[in-house]
Coordinates of C-alpha atoms in Angstrom, one line a residue:
X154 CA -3.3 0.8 0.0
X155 CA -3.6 -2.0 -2.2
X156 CA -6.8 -3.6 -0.8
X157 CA -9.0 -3.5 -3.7
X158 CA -6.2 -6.2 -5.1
X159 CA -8.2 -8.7 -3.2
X160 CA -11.6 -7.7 -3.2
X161 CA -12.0 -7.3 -7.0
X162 CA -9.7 -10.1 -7.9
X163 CA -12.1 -11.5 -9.6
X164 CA -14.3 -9.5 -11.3
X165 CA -13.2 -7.9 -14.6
X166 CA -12.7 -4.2 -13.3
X167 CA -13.3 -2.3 -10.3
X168 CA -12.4 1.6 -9.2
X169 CA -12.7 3.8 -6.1
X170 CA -11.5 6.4 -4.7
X171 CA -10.9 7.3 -1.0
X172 CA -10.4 10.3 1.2
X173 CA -8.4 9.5 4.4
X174 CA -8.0 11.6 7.5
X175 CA -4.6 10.3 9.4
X176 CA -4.7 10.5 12.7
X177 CA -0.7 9.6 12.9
X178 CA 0.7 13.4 13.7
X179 CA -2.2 13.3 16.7
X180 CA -0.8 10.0 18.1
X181 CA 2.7 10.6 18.0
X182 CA 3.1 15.1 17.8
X183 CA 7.1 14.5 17.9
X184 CA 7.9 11.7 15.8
X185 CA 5.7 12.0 13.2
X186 CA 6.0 15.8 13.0
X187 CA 6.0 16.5 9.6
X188 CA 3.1 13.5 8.9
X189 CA 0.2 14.5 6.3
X190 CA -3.6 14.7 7.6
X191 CA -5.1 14.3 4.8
X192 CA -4.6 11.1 2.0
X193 CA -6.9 10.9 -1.3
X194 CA -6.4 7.3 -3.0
X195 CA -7.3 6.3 -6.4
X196 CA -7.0 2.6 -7.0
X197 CA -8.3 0.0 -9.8
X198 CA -8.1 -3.5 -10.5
X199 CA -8.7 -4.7 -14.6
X200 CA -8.6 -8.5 -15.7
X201 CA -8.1 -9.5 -19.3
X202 CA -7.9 -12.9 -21.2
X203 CA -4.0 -12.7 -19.8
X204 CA -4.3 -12.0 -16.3
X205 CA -4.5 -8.1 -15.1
X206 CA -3.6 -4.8 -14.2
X207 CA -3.8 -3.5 -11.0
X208 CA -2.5 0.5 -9.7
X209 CA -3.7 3.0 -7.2
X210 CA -2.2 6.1 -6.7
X211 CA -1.9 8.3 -2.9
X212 CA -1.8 11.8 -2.7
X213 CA -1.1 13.2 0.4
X214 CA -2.1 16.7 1.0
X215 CA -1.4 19.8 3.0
X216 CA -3.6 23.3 3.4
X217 CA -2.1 24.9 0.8
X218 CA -0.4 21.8 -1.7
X219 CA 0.0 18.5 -2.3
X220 CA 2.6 17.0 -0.4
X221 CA 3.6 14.0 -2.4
X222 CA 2.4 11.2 -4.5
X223 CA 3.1 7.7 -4.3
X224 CA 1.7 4.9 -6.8
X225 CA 1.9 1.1 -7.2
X226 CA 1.3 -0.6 -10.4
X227 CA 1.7 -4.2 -11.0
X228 CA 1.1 -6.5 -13.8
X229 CA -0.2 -10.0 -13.9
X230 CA 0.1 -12.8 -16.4
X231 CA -2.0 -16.1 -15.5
X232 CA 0.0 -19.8 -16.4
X233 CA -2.5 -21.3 -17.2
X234 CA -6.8 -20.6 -17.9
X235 CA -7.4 -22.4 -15.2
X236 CA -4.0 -22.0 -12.8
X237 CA -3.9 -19.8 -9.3
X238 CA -0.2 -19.2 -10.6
X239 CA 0.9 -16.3 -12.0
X240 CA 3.7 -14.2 -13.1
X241 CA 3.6 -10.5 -11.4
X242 CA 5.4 -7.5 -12.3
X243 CA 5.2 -4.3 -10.2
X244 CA 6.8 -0.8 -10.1
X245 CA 6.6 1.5 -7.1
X246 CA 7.7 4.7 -6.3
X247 CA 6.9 8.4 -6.3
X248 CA 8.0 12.1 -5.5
X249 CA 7.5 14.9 -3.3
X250 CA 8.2 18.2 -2.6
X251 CA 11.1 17.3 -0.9
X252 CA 14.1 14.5 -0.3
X253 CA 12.8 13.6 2.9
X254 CA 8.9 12.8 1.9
X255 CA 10.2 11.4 -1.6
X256 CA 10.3 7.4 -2.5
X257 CA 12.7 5.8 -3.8
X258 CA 11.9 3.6 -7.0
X259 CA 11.7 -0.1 -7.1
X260 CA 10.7 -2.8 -9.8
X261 CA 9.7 -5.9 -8.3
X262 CA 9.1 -9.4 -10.4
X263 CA 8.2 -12.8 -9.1
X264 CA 5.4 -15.2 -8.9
X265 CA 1.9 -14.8 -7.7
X266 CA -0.6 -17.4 -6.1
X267 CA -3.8 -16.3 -5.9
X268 CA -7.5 -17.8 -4.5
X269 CA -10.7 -17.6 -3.8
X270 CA -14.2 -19.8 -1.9
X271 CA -16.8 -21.0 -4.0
X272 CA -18.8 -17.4 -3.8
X273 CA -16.0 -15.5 -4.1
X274 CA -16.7 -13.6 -0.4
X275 CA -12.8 -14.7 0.5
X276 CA -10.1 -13.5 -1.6
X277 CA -6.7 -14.2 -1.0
X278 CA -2.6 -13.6 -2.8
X279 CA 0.2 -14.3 -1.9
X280 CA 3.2 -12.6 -4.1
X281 CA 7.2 -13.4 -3.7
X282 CA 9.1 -11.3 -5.5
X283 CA 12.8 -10.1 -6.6
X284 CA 12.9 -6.1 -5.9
X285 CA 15.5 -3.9 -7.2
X286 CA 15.9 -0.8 -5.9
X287 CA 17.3 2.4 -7.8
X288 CA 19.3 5.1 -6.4
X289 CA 16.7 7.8 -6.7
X290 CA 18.1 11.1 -4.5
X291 CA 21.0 11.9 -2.3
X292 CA 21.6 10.0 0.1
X293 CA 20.1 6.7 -1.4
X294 CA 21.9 3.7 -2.9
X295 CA 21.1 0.8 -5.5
X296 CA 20.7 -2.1 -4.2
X297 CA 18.9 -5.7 -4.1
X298 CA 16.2 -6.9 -2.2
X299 CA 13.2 -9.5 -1.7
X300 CA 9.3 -8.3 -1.0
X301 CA 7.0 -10.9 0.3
X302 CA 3.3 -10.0 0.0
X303 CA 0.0 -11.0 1.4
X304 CA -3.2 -9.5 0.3
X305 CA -6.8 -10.6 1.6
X306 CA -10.3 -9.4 1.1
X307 CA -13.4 -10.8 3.2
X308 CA -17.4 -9.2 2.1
X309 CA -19.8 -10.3 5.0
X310 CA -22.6 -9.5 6.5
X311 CA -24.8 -9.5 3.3
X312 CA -22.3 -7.6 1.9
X313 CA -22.5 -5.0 4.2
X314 CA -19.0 -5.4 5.5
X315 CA -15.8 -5.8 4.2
X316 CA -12.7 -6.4 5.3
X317 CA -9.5 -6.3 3.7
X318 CA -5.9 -5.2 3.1
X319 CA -2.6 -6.4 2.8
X320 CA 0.9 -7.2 4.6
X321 CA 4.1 -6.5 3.1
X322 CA 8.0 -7.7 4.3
X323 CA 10.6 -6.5 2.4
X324 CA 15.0 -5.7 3.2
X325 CA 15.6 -2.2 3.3
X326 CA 19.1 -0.2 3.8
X327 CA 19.7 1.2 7.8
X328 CA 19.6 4.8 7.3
X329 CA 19.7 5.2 10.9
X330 CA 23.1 7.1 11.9
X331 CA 25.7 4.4 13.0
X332 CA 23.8 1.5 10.9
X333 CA 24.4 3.3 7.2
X334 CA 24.4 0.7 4.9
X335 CA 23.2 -2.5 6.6
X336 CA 19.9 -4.2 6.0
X337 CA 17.2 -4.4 8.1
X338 CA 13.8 -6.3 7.7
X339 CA 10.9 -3.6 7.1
X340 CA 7.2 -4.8 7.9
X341 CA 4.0 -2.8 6.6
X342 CA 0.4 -3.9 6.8
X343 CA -2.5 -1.9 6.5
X344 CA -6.0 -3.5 7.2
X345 CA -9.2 -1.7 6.3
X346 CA -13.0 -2.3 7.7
X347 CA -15.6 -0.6 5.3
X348 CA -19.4 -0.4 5.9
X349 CA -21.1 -0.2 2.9
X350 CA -23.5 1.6 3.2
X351 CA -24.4 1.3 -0.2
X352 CA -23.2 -0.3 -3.4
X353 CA -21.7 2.9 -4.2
X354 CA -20.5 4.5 -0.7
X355 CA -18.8 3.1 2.4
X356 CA -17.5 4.5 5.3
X357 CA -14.9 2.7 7.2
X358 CA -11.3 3.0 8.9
X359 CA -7.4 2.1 8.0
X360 CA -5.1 1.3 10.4
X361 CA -1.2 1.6 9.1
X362 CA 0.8 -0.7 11.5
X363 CA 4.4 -0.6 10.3
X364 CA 8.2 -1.5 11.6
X365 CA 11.5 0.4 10.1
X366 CA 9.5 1.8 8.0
X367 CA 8.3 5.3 9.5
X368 CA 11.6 7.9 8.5
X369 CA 12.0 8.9 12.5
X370 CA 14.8 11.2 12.8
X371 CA 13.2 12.2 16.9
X372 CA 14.5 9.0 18.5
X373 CA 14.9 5.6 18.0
X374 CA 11.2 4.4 18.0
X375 CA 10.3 2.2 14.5
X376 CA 6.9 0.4 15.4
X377 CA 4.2 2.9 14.9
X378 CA 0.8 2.5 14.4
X379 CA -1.5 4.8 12.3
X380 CA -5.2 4.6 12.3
X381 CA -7.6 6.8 9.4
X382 CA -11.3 7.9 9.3
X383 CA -12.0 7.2 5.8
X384 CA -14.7 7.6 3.3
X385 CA -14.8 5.6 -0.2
X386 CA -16.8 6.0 -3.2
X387 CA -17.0 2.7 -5.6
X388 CA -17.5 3.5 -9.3

């Protein structure tokens, strides 16, 4: 959920926070079994003389715990005052309460193009990166990859409406039985509309639409789409 990325690229900071209810488990009872209903996401975005910070943090959560948390954090350093080129930095990962809905931990560095219209209603980065994954639990492996990111943010309507989000393509490892060990090209994107109802509160939607990327132990399906109710508070 790295959305804010683009939307506050260009002011000096930004936070929100975000309550999601996933509608994933509903859509597909089988595969997505042991799916979390419930998401709360932190993010915030922070520029400097050098360039910026950028992290948001999801914690999924169950009746009685929290499930797991994942978090993104990423550094930027501009070339240049007046330059859309950057160098980016980024670590992801995270842990939970078990192998299966744990992450495993990556660092990513690479180069960072970044824009915007004359008003600043169209944002818009595009990130290519070296990722190194770490062996982080059984059953996972070192190993190198690529990640190739696109992040977008659109206000219109007055302001009333925004639209925004990102798309991710990155190699992962098979961990599909028979395919151990071979690569495979995983796809993530996940667009959000907000109304905003105020300067302070929106309601809105997210819509995870992902490939290889969904652990599916059930059957063989990897495209899944996963839509959210969501409600956001900006501070």
């Amino acid at each position: 959920m790295i959305a804010l990325m683009a939307t506050a690229a260009f002011t000096a900071n930004a936070q929100n926070i975000q309550l999601h209810y996933d509608f994933g488990r509903n859509i597909y009872p089988d595969e997505e079994d042991g799916r979390q209903k419930v998401t709360i996401t932190l993010e915030q975005f922070k520029a400097d003389k050098w360039g910026s910070w950028y992290y948001f943090v999801d914690l999924d959560l169950s009746r009685k715990f929290f499930r797991s948390a994942y978090t993104e954090i990423s550094r930027e350093f501009k070339l240049g005052k007046e330059s859309p080129f950057a160098i980016h930095a980024e670590y992801n990962g995270g842990l939970g309460r078990d192998e299966i809905r744990s992450f495993q931990h990556a660092a990513l560095l690479g180069g960072a193009y970044n824009g915007h219209n004359a008003d600043f209603s169209k944002t818009w980065s595009v990130q290519l990166m070296y990722k190194q994954f770490f062996k982080s639990y059984d059953y996972t492996s070192a190993y190198s990859s690529f990640q190739l990111t696109g992040v977008w943010g659109l206000n219109f309507a007055n302001k009333k409406c925004t639209f925004s989000g990102f798309i991710d393509f990155w190699r992962g490892e098979n961990w599909r039985p028979g395919h151990e060990g071979h690569g495979m090209l995983v796809i993530l994107t996940e667009p959000q509309f907000w109304f905003n109802a105020t300067s302070h509160f929106s309601i809105g939607s997210e819509v995870e639409i992902s490939n290889n990327f969904i652990y599916n132990t059930y059957n063989d399906k990897s495209f899944f789409i996963n839509p959210t109710l969501a409600v956001k508070w900006n501070f």
